[in-house]
Short mmCIF file of C-alpha atoms and ligand atoms in Angstrom, two decimals:
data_model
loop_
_atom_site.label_atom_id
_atom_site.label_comp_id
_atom_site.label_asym_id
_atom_site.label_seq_id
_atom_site.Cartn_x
_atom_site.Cartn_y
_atom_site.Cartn_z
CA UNK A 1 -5.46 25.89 10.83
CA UNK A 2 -6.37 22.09 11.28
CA UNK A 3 -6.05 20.81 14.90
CA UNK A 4 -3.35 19.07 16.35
CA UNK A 5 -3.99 15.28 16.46
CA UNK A 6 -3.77 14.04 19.96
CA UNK A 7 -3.59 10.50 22.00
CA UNK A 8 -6.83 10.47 23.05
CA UNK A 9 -7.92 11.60 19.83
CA UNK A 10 -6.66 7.93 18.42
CA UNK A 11 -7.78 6.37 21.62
CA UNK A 12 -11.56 7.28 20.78
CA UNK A 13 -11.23 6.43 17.17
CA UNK A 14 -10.59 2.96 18.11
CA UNK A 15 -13.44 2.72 20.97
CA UNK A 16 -15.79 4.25 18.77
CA UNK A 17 -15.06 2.36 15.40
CA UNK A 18 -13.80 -1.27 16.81
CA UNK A 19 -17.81 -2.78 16.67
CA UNK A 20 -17.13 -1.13 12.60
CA UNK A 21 -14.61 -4.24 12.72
CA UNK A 22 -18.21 -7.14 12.52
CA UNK A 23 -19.11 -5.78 9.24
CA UNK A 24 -16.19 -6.64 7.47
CA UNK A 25 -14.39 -10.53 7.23
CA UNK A 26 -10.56 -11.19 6.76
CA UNK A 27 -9.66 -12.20 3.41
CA UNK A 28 -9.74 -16.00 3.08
CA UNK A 29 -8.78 -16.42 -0.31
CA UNK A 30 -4.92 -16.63 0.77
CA UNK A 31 -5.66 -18.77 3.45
CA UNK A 32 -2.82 -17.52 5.72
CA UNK A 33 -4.48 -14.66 6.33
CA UNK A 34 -7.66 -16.36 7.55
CA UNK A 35 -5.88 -16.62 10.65
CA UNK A 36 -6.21 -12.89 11.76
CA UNK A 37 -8.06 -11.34 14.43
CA UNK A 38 -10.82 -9.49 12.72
CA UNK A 39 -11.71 -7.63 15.87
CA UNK A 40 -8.05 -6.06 15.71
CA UNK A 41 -7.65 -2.57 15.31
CA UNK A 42 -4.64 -0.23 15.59
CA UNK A 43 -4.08 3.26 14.30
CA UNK A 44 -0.53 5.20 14.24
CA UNK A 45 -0.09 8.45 12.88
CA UNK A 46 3.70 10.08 12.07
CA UNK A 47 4.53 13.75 12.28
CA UNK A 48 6.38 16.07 10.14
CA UNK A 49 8.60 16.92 13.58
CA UNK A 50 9.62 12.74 14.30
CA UNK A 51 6.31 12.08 16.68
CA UNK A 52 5.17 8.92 16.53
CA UNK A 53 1.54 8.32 18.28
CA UNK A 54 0.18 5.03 18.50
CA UNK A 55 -3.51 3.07 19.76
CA UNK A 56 -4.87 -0.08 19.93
CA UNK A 57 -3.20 -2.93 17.82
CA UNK A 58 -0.65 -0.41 16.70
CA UNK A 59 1.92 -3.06 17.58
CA UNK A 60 0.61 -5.91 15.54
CA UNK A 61 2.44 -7.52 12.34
CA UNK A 62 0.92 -8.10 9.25
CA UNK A 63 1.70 -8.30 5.56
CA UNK A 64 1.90 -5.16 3.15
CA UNK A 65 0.29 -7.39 0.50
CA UNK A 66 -1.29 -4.93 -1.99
CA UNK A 67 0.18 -1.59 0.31
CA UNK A 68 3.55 -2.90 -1.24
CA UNK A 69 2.49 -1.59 -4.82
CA UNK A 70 3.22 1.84 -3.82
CA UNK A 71 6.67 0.12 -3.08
CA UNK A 72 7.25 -1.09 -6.17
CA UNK A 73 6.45 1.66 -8.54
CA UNK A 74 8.13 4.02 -6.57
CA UNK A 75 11.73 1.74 -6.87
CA UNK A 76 10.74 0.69 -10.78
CA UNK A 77 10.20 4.19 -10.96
CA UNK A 78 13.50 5.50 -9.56
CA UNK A 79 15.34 2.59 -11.44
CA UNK A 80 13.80 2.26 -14.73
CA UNK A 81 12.26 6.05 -15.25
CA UNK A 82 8.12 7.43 -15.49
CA UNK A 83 8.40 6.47 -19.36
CA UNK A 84 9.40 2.53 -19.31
CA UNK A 85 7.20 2.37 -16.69
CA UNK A 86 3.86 3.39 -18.06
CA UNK A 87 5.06 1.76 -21.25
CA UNK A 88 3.88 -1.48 -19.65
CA UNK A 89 0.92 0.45 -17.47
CA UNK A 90 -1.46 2.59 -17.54
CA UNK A 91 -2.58 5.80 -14.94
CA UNK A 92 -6.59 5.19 -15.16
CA UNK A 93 -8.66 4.20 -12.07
CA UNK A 94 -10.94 0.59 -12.31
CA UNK A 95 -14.01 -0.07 -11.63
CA UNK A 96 -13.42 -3.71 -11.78
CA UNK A 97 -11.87 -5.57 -8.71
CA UNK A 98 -8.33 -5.77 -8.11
CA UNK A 99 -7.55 -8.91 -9.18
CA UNK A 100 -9.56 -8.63 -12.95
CA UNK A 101 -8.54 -10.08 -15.53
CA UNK A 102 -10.83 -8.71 -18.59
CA UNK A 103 -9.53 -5.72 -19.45
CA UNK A 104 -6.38 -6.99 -20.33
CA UNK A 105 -7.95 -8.41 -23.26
CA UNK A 106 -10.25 -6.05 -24.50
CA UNK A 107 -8.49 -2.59 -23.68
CA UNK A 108 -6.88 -1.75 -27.14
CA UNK A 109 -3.85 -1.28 -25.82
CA UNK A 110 -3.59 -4.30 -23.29
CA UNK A 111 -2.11 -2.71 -20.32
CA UNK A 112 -3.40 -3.30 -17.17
CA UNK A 113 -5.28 0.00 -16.03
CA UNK A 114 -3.01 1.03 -13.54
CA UNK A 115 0.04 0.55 -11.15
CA UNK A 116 -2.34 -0.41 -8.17
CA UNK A 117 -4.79 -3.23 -9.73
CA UNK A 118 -3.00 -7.02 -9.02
CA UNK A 119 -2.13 -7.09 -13.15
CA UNK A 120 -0.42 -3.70 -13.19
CA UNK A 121 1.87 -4.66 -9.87
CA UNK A 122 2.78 -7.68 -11.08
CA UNK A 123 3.56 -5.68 -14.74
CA UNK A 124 6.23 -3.57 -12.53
CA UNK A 125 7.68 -6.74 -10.42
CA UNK A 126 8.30 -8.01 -14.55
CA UNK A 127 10.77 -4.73 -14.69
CA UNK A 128 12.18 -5.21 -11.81
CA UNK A 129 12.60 -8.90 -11.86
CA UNK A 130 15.17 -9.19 -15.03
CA UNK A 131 18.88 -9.58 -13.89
CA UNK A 132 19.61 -10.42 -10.59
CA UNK A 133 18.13 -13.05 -8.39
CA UNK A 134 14.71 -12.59 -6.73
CA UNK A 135 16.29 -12.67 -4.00
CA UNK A 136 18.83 -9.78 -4.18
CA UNK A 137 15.73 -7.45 -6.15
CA UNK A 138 13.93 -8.26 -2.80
CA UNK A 139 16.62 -7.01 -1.26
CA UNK A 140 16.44 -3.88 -2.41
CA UNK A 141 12.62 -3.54 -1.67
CA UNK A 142 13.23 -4.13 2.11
CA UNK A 143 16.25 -2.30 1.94
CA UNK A 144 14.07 0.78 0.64
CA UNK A 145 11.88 0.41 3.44
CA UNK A 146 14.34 -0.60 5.81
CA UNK A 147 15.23 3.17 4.94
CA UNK A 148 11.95 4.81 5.26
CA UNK A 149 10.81 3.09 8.45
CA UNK A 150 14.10 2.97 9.99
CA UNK A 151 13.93 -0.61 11.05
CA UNK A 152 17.10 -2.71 10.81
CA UNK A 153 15.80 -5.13 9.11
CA UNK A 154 12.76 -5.84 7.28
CA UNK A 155 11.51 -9.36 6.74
CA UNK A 156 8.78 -11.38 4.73
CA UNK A 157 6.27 -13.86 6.35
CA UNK A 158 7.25 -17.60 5.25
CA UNK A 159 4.01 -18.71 6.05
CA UNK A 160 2.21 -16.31 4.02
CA UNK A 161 4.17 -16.34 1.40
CA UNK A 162 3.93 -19.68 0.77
CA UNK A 163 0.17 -19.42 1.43
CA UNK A 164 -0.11 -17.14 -1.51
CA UNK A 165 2.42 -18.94 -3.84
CA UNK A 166 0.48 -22.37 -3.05
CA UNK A 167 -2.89 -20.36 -3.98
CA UNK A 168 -2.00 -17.60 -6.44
CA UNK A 169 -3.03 -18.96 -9.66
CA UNK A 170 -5.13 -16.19 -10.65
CA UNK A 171 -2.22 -13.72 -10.39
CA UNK A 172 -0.24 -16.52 -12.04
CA UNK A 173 -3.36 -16.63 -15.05
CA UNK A 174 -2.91 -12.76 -14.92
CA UNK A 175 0.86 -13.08 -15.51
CA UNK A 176 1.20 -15.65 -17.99
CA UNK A 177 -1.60 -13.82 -19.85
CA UNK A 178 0.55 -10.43 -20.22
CA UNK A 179 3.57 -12.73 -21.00
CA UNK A 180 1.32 -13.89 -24.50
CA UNK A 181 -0.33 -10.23 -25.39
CA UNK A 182 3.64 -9.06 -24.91
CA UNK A 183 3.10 -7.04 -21.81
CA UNK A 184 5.16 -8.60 -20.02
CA UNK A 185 8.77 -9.03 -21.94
CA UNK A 186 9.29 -12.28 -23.85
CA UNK A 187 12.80 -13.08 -22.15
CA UNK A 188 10.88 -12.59 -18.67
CA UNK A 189 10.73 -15.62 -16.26
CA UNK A 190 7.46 -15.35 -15.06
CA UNK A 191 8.04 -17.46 -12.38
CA UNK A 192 10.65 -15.67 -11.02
CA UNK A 193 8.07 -12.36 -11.63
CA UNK A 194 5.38 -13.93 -9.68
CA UNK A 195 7.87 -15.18 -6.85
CA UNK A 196 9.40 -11.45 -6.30
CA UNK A 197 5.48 -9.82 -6.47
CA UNK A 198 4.32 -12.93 -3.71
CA UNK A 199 7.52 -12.07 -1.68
CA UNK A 200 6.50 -8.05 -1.40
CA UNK A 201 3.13 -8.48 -0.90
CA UNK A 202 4.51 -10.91 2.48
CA UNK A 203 6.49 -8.02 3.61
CA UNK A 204 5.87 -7.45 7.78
CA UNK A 205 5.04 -4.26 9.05
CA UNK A 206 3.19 -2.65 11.63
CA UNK A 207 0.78 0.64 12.34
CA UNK A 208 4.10 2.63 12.75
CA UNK A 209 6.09 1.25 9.58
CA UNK A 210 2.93 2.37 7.96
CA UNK A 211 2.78 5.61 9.38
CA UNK A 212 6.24 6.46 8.97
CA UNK A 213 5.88 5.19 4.86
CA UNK A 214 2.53 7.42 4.97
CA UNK A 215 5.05 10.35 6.28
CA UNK A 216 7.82 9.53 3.68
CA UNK A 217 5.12 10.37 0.87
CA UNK A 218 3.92 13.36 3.03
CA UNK A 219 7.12 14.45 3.00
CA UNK A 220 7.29 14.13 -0.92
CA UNK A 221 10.09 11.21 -0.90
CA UNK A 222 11.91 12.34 2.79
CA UNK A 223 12.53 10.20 5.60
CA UNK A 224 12.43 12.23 9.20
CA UNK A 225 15.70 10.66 11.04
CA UNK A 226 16.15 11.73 14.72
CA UNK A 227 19.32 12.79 15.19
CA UNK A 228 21.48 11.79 18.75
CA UNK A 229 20.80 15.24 20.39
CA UNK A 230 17.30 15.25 19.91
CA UNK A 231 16.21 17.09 17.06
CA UNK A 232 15.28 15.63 13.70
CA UNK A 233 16.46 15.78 9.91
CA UNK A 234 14.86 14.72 6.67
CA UNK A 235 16.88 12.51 3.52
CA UNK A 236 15.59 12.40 0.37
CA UNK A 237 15.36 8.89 -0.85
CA UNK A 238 13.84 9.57 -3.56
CA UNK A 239 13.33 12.81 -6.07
CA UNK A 240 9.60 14.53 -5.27
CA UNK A 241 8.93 14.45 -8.63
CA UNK A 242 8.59 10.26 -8.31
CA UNK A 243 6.54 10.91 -4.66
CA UNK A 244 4.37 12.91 -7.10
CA UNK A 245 3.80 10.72 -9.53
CA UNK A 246 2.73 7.71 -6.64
CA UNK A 247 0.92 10.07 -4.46
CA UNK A 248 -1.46 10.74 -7.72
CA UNK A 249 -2.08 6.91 -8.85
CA UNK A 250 -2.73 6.58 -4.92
CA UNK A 251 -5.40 9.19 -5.14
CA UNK A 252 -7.01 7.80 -8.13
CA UNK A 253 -6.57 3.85 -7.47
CA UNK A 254 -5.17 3.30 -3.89
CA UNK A 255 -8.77 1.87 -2.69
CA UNK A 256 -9.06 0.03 -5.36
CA UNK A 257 -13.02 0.07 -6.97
CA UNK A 258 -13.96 2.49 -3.89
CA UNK A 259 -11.06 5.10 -4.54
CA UNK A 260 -13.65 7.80 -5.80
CA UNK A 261 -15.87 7.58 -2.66
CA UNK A 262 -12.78 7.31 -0.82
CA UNK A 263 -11.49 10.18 -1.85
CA UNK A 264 -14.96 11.53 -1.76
CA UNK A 265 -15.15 11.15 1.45
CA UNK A 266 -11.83 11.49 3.15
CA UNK A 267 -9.87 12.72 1.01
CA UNK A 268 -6.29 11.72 1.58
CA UNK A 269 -4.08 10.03 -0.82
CA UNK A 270 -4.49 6.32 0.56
CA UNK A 271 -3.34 2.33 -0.33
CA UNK A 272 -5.23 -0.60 1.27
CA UNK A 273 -3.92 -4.24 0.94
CA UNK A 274 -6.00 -7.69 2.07
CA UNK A 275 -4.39 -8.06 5.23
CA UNK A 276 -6.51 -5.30 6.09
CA UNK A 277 -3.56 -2.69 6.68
CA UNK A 278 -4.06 1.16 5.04
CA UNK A 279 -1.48 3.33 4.68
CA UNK A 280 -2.31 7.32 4.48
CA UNK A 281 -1.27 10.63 4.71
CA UNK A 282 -1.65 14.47 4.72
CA UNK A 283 0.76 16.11 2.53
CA UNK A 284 3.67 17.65 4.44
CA UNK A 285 1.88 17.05 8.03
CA UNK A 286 1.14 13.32 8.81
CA UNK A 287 1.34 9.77 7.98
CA UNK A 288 -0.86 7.19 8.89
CA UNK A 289 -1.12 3.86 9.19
CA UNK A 290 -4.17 1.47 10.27
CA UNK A 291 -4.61 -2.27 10.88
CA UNK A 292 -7.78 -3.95 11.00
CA UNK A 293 -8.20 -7.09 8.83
CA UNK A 294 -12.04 -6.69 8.56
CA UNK A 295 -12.50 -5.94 4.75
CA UNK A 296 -14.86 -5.10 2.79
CA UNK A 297 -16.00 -6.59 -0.90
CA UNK A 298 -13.18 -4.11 -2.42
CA UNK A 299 -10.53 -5.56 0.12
CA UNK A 300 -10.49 -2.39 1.91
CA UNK A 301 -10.31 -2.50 5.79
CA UNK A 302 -14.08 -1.31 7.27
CA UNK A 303 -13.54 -0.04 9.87
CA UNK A 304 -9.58 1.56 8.97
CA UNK A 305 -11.80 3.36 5.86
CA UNK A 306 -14.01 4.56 9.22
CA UNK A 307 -11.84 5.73 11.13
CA UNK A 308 -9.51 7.93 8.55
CA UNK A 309 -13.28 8.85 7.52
CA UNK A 310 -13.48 11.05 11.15
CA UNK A 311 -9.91 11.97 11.67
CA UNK A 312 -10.39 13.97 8.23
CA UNK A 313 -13.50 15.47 9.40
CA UNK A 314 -12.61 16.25 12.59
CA UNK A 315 -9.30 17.57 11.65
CA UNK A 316 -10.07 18.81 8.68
CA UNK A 317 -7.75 16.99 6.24
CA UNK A 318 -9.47 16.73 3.25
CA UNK A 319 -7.33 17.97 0.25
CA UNK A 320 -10.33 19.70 -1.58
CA UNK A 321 -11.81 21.60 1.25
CA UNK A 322 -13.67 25.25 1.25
CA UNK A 323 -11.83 25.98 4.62
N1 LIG B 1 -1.23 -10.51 -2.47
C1 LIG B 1 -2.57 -10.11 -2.76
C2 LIG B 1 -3.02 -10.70 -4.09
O1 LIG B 1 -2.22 -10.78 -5.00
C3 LIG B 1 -2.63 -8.64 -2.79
C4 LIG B 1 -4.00 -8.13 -3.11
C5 LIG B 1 -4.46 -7.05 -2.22
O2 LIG B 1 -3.94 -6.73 -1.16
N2 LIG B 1 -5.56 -6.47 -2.66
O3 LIG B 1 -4.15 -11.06 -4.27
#
């Protein structure tokens, strides 16, 4: 039986892998984020019985950006069903970066490669994004994890946002390019698509939202709720079957180009985003969640990818494991 994960044990993960955080660099590209600390570095992890353990810059904000994917398939998911869905996108991993543009063109079938890659997100904001305003389909994403972190209120950066909207044009080439091989529906505003995939990936969380969405998957589409006496009780948000289906496309593209060695090597189901936040888990045990805007050339956090690296060894969490 795996250990128990402890305080210190998160304590020494972040002494031993914060010098991790001067190989990476924060992401630049959406100039926003240029502003973090990349020495940060927090680490939460969520348990199946409501604990919540925290360390270092567990308390820090930061966007979702890509981490919000697993969002959005999940809700397109639950609101337009598994077969519209991969209609528009596909289930295989990339090797390409996450933001690539040529396999749209010369993949026979034109879909985007999967859920998790910049193309195939912004594919699912498209089914989302028809009737309604952006604003009220936002809605419903923070209300979603509103529900699964159990924060009142969940809010997206401004400054960010408009960072990435001022910026974006590559996810806007991406878009509009979708919109012409027919992808993306012809009576879709694009505009309006781009705006609601911008808006999600601004999203502001922290270690413990992460954890507690790392938990939610664990959990196979639960939220824990503590109850007034004391004890705790799980609600389904959404069926398992759907917590499934994201936990898989997590497996095989959460790390982008690196989610075979990730999995290689930790082997959790796993989604980074640019901000430099990871989200993770261990199915019906733990949820994770790790800040440290340090990334590497795939966008993933270095020293996050580090430090999940040696909790899984050291607590043996690795899914395919002789033990
Ligand atoms: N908002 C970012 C983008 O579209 C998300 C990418 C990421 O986190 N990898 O480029």
């Amino acid at each position: 039986m795996p250990n128990e994960i402890g305080q210190e044990t998160l304590e020494r993960l972040i002494r031993d892998y914060r010098p991790y955080t001067k190989q990476g660099a924060v992401a630049a590209y959406i100039p926003e984020l240029a502003y973090a600390n990349p020495h940060a570095l927090g680490i939460a992890a969520a348990g199946a019985d409501g604990s919540i353990l925290k360390a270092g810059d567990a308390d820090t904000s930061f966007t979702l950006q890509s981490i919000s994917k697993i969002i959005t398939l999940m809700v397109a998911l639950n609101d337009c069903g598994p077969e519209r869905v991969f209609s528009k996108v596909g289930m295989e991993p990339s090797v390409d970066p996450f933001n690539s543009i040529v396999k749209l063109e010369t993949l026979d079938h034109k879909k985007p490669l999967n859920p998790m890659i910049n193309a195939g997100a912004i594919v699912i904001a498209s089914l989302l994004s028809g009737g309604g305003s952006v604003d009220a389909r936002l809605q419903h994403l923070c209300d979603t994890v509103s529900r699964i972190t159990g924060r009142s209120s969940i809010r997206f950066n401004e400054k960010v946002y408009e960072s990435e909207r001022r910026t974006g044009d590559r996810n806007r080439a991406l878009a509009y390019f979708m919109k012409s091989t027919g992808i993306i529906d012809s009576d879709v505003d694009v505009e309006k698509t781009l705006d609601l995939y911008f808006k999600a990936c601004s999203l502001e969380v922290d270690c413990v939202d992460l954890a507690k969405i790392g938990l939610f998957f664990a959990l196979w589409g639960k939220c824990v709720e503590s109850q007034t006496d004391g004890t705790c009780s799980t609600k389904e948000i959404v069926t398992p079957e759907i917590a499934q289906i994201v936990t898989t496309i997590m497996i095989t593209s959460g790390m982008y180009n690196h989610s075979g060695e990730f999995f290689l090597k930790v082997g959790l189901p796993a989604k980074s985003g640019v901000s430099g936040g990871i989200v993770a888990f261990s199915p019906n045990r733990y949820g994770f969640g790790l800040f440290g805007p340090a990334i590497d050339a795939a966008g993933n956090s270095v020293a996050g990818v580090k430090m999940l690296e040696e909790l899984s060894r050291s607590h043996r969490l690795h899914l395919v494991s002789p033990h």
